[in-house]
Each structure stands twice: as C-alpha cells, then as structure tokens.
mmCIF file of C-alpha atoms and ligand atoms in Angstrom:
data_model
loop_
_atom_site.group_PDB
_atom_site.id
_atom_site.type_symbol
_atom_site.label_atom_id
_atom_site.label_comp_id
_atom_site.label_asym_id
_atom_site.label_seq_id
_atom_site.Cartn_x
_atom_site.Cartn_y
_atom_site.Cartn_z
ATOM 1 C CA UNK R 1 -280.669 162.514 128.870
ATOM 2 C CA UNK R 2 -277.765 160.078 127.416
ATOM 3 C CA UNK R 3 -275.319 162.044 126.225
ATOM 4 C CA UNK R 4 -273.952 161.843 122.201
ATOM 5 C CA UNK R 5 -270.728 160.083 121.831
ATOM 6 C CA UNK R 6 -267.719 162.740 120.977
ATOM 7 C CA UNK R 7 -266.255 162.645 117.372
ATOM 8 C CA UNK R 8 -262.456 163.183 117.183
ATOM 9 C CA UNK R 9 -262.534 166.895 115.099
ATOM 10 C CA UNK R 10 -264.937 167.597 118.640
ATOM 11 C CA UNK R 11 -262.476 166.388 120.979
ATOM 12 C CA UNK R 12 -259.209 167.671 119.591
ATOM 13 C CA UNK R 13 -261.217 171.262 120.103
ATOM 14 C CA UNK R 14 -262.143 170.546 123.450
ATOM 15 C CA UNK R 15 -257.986 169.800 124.186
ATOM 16 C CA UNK R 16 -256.905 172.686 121.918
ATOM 17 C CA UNK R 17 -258.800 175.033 123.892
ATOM 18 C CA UNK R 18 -258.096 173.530 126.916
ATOM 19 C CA UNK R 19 -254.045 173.851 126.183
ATOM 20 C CA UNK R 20 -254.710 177.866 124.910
ATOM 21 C CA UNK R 21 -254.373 178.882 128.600
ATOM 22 C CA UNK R 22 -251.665 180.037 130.225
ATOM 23 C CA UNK R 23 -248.651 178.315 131.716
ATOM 24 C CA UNK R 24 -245.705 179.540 133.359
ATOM 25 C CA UNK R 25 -242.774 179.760 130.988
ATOM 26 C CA UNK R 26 -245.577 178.108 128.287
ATOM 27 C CA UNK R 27 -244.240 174.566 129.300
ATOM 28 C CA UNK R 28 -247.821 173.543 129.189
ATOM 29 C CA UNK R 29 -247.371 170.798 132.107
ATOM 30 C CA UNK R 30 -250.616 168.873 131.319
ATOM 31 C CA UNK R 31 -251.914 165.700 129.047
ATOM 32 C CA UNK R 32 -255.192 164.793 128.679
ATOM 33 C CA UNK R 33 -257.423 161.558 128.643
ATOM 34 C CA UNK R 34 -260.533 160.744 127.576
ATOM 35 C CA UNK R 35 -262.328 157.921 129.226
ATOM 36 C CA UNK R 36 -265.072 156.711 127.142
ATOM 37 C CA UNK R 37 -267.461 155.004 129.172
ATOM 38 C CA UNK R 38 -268.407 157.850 131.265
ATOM 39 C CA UNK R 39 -267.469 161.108 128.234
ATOM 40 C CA UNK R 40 -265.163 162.218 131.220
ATOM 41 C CA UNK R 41 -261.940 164.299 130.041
ATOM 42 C CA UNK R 42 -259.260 163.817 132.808
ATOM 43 C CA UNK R 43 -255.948 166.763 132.929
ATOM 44 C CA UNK R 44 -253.187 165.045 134.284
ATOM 45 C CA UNK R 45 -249.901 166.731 135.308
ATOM 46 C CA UNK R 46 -246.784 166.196 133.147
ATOM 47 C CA UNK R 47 -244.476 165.899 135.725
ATOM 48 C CA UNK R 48 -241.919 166.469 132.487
ATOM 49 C CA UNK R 49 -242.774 169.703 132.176
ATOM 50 C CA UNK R 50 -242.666 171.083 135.610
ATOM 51 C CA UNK R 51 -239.825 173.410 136.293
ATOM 52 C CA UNK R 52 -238.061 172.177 139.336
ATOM 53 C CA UNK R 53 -235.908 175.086 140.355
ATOM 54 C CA UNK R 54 -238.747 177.701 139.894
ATOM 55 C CA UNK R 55 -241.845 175.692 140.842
ATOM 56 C CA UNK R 56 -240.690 173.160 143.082
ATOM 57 C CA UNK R 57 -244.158 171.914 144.562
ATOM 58 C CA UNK R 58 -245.553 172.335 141.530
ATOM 59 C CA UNK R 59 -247.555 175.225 142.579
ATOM 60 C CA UNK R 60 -247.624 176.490 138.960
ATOM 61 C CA UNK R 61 -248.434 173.450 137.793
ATOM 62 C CA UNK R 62 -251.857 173.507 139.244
ATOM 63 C CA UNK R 63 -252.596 177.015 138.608
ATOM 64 C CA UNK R 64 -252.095 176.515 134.909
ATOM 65 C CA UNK R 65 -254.063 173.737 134.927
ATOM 66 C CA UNK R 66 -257.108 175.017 137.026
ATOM 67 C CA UNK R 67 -256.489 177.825 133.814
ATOM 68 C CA UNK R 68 -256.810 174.504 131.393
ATOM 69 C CA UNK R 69 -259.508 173.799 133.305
ATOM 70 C CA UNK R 70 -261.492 176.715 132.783
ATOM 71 C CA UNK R 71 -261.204 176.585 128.842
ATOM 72 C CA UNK R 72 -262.226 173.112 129.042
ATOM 73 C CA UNK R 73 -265.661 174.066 131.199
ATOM 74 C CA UNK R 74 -266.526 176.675 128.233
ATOM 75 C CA UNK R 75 -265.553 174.801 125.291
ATOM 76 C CA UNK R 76 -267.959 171.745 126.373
ATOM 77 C CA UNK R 77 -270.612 173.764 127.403
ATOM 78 C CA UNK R 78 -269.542 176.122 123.664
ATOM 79 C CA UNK R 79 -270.427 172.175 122.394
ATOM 80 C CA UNK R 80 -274.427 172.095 123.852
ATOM 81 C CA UNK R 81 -272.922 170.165 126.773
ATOM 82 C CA UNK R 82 -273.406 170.537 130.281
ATOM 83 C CA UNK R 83 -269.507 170.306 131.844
ATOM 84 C CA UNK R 84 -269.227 168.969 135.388
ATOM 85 C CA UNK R 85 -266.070 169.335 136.673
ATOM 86 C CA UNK R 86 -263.878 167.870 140.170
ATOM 87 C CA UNK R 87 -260.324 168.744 141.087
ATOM 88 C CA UNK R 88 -258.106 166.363 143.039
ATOM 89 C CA UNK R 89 -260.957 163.791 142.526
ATOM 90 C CA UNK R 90 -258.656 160.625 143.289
ATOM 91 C CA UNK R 91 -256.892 160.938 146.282
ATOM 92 C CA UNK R 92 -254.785 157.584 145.158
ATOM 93 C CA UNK R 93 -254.291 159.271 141.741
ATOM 94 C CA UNK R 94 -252.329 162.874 142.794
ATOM 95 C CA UNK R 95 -250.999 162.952 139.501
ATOM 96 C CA UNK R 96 -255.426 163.508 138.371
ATOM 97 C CA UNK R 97 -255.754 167.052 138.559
ATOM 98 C CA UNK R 98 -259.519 167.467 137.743
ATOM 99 C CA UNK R 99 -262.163 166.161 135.543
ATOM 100 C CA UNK R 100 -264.645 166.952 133.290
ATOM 101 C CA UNK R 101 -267.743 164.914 132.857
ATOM 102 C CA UNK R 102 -269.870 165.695 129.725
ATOM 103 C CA UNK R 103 -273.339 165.111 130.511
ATOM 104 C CA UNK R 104 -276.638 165.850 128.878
ATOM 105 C CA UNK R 105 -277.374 168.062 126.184
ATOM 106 C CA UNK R 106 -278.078 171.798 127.488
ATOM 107 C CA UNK R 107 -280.800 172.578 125.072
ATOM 108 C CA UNK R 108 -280.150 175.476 123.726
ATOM 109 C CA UNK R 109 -280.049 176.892 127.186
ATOM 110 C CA UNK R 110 -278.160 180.286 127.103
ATOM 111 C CA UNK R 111 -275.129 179.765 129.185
ATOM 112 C CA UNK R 112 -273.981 183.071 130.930
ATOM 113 C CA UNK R 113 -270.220 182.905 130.162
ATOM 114 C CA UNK R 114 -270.942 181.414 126.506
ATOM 115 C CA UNK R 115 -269.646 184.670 124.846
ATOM 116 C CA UNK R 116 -266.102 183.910 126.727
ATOM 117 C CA UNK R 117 -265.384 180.496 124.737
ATOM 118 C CA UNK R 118 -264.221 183.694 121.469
ATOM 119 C CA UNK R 119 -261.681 184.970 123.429
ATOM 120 C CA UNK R 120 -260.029 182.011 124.798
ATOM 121 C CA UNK R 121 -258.323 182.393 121.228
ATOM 122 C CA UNK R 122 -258.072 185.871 121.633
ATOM 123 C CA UNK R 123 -256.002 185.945 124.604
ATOM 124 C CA UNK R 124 -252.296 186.367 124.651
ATOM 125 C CA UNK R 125 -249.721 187.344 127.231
ATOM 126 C CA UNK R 126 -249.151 191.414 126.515
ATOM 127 C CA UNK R 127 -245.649 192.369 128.003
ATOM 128 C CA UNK R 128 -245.433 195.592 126.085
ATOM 129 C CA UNK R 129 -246.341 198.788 127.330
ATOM 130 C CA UNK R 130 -249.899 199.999 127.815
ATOM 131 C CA UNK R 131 -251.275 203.532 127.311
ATOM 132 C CA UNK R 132 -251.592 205.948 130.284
ATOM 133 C CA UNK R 133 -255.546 205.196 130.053
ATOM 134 C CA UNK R 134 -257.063 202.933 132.901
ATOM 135 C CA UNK R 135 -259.688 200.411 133.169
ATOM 136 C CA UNK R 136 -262.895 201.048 133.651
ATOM 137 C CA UNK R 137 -264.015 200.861 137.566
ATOM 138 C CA UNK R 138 -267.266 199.069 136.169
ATOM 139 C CA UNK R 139 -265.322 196.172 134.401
ATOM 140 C CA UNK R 140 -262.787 195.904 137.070
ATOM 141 C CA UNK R 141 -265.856 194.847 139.614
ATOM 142 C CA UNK R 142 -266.634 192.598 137.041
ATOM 143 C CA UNK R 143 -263.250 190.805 137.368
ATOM 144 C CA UNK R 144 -263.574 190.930 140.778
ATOM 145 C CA UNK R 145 -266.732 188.980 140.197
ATOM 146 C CA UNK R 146 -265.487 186.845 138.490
ATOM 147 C CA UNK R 147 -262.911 185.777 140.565
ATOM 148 C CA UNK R 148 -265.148 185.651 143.395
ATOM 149 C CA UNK R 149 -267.371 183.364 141.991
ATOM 150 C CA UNK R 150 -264.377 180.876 141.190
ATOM 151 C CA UNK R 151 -263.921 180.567 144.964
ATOM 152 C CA UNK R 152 -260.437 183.204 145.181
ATOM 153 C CA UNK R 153 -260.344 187.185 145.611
ATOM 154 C CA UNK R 154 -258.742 189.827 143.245
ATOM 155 C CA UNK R 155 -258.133 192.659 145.051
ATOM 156 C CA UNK R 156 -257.639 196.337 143.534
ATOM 157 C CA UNK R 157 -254.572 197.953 145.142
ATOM 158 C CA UNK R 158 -254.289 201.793 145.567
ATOM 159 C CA UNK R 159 -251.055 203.191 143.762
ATOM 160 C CA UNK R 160 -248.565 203.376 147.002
ATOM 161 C CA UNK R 161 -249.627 199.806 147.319
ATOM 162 C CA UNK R 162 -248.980 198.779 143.879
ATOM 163 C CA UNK R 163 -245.684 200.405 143.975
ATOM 164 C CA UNK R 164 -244.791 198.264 146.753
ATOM 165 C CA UNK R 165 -245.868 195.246 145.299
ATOM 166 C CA UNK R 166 -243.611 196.149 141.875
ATOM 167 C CA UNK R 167 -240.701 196.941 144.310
ATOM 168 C CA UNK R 168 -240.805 193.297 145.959
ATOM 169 C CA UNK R 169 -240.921 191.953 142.564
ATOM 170 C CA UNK R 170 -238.416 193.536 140.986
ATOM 171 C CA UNK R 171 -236.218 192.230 143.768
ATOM 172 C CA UNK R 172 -237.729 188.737 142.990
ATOM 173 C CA UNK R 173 -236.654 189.478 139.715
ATOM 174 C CA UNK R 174 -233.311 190.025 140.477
ATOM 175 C CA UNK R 175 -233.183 187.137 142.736
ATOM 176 C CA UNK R 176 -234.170 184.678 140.116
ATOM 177 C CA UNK R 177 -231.485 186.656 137.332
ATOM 178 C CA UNK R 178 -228.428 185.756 139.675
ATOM 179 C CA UNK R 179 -230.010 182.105 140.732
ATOM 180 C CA UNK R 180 -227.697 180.135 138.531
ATOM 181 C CA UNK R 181 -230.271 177.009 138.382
ATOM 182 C CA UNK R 182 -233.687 179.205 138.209
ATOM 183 C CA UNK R 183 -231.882 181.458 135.261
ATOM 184 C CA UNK R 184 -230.888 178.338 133.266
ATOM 185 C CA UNK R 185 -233.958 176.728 133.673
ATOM 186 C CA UNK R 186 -235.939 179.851 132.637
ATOM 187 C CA UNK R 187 -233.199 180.673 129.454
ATOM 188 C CA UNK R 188 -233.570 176.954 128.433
ATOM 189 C CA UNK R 189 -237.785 177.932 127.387
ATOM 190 C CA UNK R 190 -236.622 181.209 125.296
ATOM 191 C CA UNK R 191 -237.215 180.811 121.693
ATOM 192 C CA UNK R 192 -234.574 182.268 119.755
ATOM 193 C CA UNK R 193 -236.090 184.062 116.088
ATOM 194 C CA UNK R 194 -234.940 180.560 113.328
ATOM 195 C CA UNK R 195 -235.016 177.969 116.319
ATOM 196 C CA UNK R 196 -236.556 174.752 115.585
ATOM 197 C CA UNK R 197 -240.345 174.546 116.453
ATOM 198 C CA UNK R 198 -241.047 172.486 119.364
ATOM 199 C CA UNK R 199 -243.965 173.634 120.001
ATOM 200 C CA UNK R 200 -242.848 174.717 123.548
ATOM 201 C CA UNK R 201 -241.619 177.918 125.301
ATOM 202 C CA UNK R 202 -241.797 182.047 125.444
ATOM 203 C CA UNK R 203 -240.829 183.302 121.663
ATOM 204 C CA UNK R 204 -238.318 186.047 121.737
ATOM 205 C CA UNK R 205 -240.304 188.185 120.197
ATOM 206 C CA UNK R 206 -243.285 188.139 122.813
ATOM 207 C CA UNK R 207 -240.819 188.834 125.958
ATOM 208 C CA UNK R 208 -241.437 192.469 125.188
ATOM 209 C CA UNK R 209 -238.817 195.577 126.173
ATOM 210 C CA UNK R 210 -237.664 195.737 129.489
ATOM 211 C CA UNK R 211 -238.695 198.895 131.199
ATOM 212 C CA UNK R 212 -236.245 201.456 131.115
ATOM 213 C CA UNK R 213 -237.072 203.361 134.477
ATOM 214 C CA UNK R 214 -237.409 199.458 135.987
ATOM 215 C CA UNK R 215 -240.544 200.677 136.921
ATOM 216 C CA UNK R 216 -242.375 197.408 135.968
ATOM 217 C CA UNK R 217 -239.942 195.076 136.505
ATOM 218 C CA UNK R 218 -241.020 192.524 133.601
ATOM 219 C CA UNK R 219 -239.649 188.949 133.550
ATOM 220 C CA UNK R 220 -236.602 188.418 131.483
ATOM 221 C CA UNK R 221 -237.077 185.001 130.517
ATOM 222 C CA UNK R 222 -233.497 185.042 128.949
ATOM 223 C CA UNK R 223 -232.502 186.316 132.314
ATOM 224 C CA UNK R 224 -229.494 188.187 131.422
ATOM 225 C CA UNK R 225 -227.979 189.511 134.617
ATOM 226 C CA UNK R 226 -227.714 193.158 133.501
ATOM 227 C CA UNK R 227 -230.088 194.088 130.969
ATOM 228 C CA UNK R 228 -229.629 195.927 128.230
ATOM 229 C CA UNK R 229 -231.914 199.074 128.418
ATOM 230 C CA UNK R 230 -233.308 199.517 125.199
ATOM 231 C CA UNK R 231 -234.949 202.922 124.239
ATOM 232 C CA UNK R 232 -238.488 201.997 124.210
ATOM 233 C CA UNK R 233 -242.152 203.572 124.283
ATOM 234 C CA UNK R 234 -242.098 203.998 127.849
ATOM 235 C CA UNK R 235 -244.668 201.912 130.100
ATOM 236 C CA UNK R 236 -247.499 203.234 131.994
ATOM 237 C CA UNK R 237 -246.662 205.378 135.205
ATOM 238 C CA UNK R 238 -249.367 204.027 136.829
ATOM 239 C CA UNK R 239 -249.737 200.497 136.318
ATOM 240 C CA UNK R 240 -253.113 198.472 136.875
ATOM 241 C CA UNK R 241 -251.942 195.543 138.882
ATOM 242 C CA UNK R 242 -254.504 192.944 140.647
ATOM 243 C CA UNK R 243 -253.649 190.514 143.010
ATOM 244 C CA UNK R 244 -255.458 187.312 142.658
ATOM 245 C CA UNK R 245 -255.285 185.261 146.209
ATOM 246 C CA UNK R 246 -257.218 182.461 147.855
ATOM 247 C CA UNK R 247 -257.860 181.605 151.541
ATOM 248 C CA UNK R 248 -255.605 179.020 151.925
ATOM 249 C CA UNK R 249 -252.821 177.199 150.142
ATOM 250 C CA UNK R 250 -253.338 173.884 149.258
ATOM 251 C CA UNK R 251 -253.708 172.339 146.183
ATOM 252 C CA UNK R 252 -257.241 172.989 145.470
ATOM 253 C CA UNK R 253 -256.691 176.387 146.342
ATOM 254 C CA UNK R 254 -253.718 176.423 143.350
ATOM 255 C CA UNK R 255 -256.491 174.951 141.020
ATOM 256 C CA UNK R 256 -259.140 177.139 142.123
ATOM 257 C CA UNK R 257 -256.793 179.884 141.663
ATOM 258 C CA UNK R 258 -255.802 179.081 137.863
ATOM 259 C CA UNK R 259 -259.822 178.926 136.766
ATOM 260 C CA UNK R 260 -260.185 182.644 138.638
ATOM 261 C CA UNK R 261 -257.240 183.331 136.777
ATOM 262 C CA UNK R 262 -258.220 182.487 133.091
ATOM 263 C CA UNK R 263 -262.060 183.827 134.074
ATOM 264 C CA UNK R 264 -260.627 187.528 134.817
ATOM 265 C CA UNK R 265 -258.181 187.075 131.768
ATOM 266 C CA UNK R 266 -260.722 185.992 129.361
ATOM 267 C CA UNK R 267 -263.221 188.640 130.453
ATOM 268 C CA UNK R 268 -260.906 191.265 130.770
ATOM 269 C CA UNK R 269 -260.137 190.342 126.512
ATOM 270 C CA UNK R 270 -264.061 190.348 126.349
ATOM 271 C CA UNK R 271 -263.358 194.005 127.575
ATOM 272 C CA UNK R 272 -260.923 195.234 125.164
ATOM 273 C CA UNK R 273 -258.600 194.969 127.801
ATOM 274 C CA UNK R 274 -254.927 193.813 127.179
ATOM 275 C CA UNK R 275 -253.025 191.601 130.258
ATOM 276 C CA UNK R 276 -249.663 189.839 131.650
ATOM 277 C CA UNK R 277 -248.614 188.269 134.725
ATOM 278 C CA UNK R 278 -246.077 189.617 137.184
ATOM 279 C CA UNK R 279 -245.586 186.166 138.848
ATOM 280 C CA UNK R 280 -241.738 186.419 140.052
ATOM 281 C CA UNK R 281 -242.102 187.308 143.566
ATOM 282 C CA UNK R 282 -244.922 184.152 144.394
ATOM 283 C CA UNK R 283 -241.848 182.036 143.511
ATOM 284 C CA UNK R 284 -239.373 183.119 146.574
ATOM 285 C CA UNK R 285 -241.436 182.453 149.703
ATOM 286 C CA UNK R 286 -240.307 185.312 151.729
ATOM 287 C CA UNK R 287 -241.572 187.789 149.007
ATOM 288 C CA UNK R 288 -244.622 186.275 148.615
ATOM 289 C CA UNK R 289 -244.972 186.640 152.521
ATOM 290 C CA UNK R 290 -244.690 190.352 151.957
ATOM 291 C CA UNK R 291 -247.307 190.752 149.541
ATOM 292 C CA UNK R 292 -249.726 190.509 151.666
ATOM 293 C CA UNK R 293 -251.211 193.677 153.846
ATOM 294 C CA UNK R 294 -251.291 192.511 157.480
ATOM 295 C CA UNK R 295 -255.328 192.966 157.162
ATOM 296 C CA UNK R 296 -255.146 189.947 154.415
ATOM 297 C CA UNK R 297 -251.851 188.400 156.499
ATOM 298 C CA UNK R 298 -253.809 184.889 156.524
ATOM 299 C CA UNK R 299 -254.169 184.960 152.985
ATOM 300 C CA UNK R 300 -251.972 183.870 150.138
ATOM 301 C CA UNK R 301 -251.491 185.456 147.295
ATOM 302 C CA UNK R 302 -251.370 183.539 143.711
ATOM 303 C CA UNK R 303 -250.455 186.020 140.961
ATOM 304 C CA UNK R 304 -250.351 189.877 139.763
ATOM 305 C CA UNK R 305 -252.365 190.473 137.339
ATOM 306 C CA UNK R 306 -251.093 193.521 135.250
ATOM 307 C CA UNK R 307 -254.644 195.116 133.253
ATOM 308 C CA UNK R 308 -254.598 197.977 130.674
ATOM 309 C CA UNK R 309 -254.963 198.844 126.968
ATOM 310 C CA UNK R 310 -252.172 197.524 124.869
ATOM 311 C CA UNK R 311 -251.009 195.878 121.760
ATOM 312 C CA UNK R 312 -252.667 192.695 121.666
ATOM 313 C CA UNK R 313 -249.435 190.362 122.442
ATOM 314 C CA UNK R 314 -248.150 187.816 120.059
ATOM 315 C CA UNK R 315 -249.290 184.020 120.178
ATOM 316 C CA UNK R 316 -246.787 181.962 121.863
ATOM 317 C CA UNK R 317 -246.925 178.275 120.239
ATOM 318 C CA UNK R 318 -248.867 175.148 121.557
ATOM 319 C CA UNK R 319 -247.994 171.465 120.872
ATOM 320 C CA UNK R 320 -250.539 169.920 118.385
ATOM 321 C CA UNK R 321 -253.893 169.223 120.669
ATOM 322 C CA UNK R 322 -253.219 165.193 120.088
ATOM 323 C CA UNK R 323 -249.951 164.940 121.154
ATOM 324 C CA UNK R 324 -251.677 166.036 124.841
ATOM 325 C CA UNK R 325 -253.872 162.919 124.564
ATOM 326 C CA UNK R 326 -252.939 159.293 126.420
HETATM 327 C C1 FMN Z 401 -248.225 180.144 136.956
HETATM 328 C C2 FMN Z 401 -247.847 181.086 135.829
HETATM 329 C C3 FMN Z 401 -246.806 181.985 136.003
HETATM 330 C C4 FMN Z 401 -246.486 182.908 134.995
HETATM 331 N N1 FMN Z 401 -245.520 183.853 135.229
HETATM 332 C C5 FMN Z 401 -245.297 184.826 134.315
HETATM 333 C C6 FMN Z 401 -244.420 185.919 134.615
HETATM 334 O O1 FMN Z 401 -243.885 186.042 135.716
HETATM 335 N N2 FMN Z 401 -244.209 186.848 133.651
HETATM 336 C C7 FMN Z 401 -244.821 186.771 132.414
HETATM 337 O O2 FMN Z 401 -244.601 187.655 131.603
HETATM 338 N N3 FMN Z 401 -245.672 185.766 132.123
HETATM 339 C C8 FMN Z 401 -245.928 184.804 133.043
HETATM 340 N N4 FMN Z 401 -246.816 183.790 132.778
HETATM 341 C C9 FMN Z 401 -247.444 183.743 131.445
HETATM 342 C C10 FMN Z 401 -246.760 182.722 130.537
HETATM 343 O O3 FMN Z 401 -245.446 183.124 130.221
HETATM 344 C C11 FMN Z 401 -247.603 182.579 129.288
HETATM 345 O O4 FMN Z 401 -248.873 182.144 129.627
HETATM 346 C C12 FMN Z 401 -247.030 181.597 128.281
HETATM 347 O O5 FMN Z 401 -245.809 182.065 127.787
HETATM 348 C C13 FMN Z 401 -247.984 181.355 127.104
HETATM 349 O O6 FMN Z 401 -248.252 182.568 126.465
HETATM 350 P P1 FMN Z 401 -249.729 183.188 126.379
HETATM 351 O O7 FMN Z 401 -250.124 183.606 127.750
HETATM 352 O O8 FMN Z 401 -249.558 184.360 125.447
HETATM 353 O O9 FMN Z 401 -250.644 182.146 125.827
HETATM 354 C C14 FMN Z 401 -247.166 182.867 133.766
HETATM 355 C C15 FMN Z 401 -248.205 181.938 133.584
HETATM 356 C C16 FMN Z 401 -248.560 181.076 134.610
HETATM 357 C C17 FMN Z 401 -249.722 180.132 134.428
#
C-alpha cells in the first residue's frame, strides 16, 4: 500500500513528540529531517549540543536519541502508520543516528504499545521525594519486559545492592561538583526563575531538594560545591532504583539503550508511577566499572532508573518542534 503524503500540523507532531524525551541536562542534542521521496524521518546529532566535559563520546547523545527514537516509533504508528526504524544506518553518515520510514497504512490494526503515545506528554523528570510505598512486583516485570524486548536488561537490585550503587554515585556526584569544567558546563543549562526562554536547559524549579541525609545523592545541576541542606519532606528510605544495561558498548548499544529507556519510563507513567535518572556515576569510567556485580562484570551499565510514587515533576521546556527540522 502507497503510503499518504504527511501534512505539516502531522509532521511537527511527529518531531514534538519525538523531542518530549529525555536528554541529559535537556540540551536536546538532535535535529530532524524529513526526506520526502521515501516519508523517511532521519534524527541527526547536534554536535552543538553535546556536552563535551560530561559526555565526551557522546554516549548521552545516543541514549537520548534512541529515547527520541522511541517517541517517534509510537507517534507514527499513534498516526495509522506502520514505523520502520534503523540506527547507525549510514556508516559514511555517523552524524545519522536512525531512521524512521513511514510505510503503509496499519488499518486500524490495534498496536500493542498504542496506549503509550498519552504519556509521552505525561512524562516528566520527578526529582522530589517519593512516598515510602513501592512498586508493584507485577509492573516492575513489566518494565523488565519492556526493556528486554528493546534488546537491553533492567535489573531489580536488592536493598544492600542499591545502597551501594547510591554510594558510588554520590561520590560521582561529588566528583563532577569539584570538576571545574564538568560543574560549569552543567551550571551553564540551569534556568534561573525570570531568565530569558531559550527553550533549553533544567528549570530551577524542577532540580528538586537535595536530600538531607545524602541518602539519594540527586544531581545538583547548579553544582554548588557544598550544598545547602534545606529542611525538606524527607526522601524514601528505601529507594526503587533499576539499572538499565546492555551487552556491549557500542553505539548501537547507546541507542538501543535510550528506546529501553523511554519504553520503561513511559510505561512506568502508564502505571501511575513517578521516575528520575541517577546518571552521575556512568559519566566517570571507573564508577561505572563498579556498578556492575562481578556475575554481570561483562556488561555495561547505561543508567539508574529511580521508580516510585511522587509528585508528578514539572515540564522542563522544549525548543519549538520546527526549529529541530533541516
Ligand atoms: C543520558 C541522560 C542522562 C541524564 N542524567 C540525569 C541525572 O543524572 N539526573 C537527573 O536528575 N536527570 C538526568 N537526566 C534527565 C534530564 O535532566 C531530563 O530528561 C531533562 O532535564 C528534560 O526533562 P524531562 O525529563 O522532565 O523531560 C538525564 C537524561 C538523559 C537522557
């Protein structure tokens, strides 16, 4: 079947949902083509937004665009489409992260993840504190699912182990705070309440409290070297952390990684379920060494995944959909 032509209002929803996924200090390092002739949508790296201190090989880069990715995939199949995606699909091209080819009509054709496509406006990062209630063990198999059938693992830590993985990043977190080039790079993206809208960056008001028994050692984007503890509702004792992580570590595995990512995320919002990332300690290779348990020692792991009930979070901005396009 030939597929219909895209209207402009059609493809400035496919971008805008595509750009509603996470990025890492919401630099959103991606821009978007459509070629015509074939109804494929390219993402491209933005080599303008990468963060060269924090994410030197771009590792970040990719994961937020295999997230990008994954919005796309629902949002053309949320249009009666059938999306067929590739990553890396021009070796000559490594700035052509993946594709999306829009083929043929699904027919009405009930598409199993069709009731994600809601929540991909739904989701926002969370980095205040959750109740004491935990997940259910039901819907965390289902994340684990869901991972699994985007090609990565999430694993579900028992507490001593998720206490070691907050210790290692809260000394990642440290690390970064006293880097002089990471913590200006990462202060540079904080948006200060009155600042002019660029459209870009983590907004003051969604960094959330710091925790006061630096329990949960949350990122301080503004990466003040001793922090302020603030009375605040204290966070949960016993955190639900995941650990997303793939079999290897090349770039297809950072791409893969990003669409497990935003499939957990999304379904865990489908769940009630509030989230935020705990991504400091992938970002100082020795620490991200030690994340691993020797029995998953050949394994690398992509991101923490922190799961409970929780205020929503606040929406962080996004650039206007067409000022992604080429
Ligand atoms: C690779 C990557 C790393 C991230 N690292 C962190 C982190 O360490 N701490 C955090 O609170 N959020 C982290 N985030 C979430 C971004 O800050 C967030 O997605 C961005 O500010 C946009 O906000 P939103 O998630 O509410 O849409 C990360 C996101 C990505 C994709």
């Amino acid at each position: 079947m030939v597929s219909a032509p895209m209207d402009a209002t059609t493809l400035e929803t496919l971008v805008s949902a595509a750009v509603a996924a996470p990025s890492m200090h919401n630099t959103q390092p991606w821009r978007f083509r459509l070629v015509p002739a074939t109804l494929t949508l390219e993402i491209h790296a933005a080599p303008e937004h990468s963060l060269p201190a924090e994410d030197p090989h771009g590792r970040a880069v990719h994961v937020a665009a295999g997230a990008a990715l994954f919005n796309l995939r629902l949002a053309v199949a949320h249009f009666g489409w059938t999306p067929v995606h590739r990553v890396l699909p021009d070796p000559d091209r490594p700035g052509l992260l993946a594709t999306v080819r829009v083929t043929s009509l699904h027919a009405r054709r009930i598409q199993p993840q069709a009731h994600l496509y809601e929540r991909i406006w739904r989701r926002h990062s969370s980095r205040f504190p959750f109740s004491a209630k935990t997940p259910p063990t039901a819907v965390l198999r289902e994340l684990v699912e869901a991972a699994h059938g985007e090609g990565a693992a999430l694993d579900l830590p028992s507490t001593p182990r998720i206490n070691r993985l907050l210790r290692i990043t809260a000394e990642a977190e440290q690390r970064t705070r006293l880097d002089a080039a990471r913590a200006t790079e990462s202060r540079r993206l904080v948006i200060q309440p009155g600042a002019r809208a660029t459209g870009i960056g983590v907004p003051a008001s969604a960094m959330g409290p710091q925790d006061a028994f630096e329990h949960l050692p949350m990122r301080d984007f503004a990466a003040r070297r001793y922090v302020a503890q603030l009375p605040s509702r204290p966070f949960e004792s016993v955190p639900t952390i995941a650990v997303l992580r793939t079999a290897h570590d090349r770039r297809t595995d950072w791409i893969r990684s990003g669409q497990a990512l935003q499939h957990v995320l999304l379904l865990a919002t489908a769940h009630g379920l509030s989230s935020s990332l705990l991504h400091q300690a992938m970002e100082w290779p020795d620490l991200r060494t030690e994340l691993c348990p020797a029995e998953h020692a050949r394994s690398y792991p992509q991101m923490l995944i922190r799961l409970g009930y929780g205020p929503e979070g606040a929406a962080a901005p996004r650039m206007p959909a067409m000022r992604f396009l080429r």
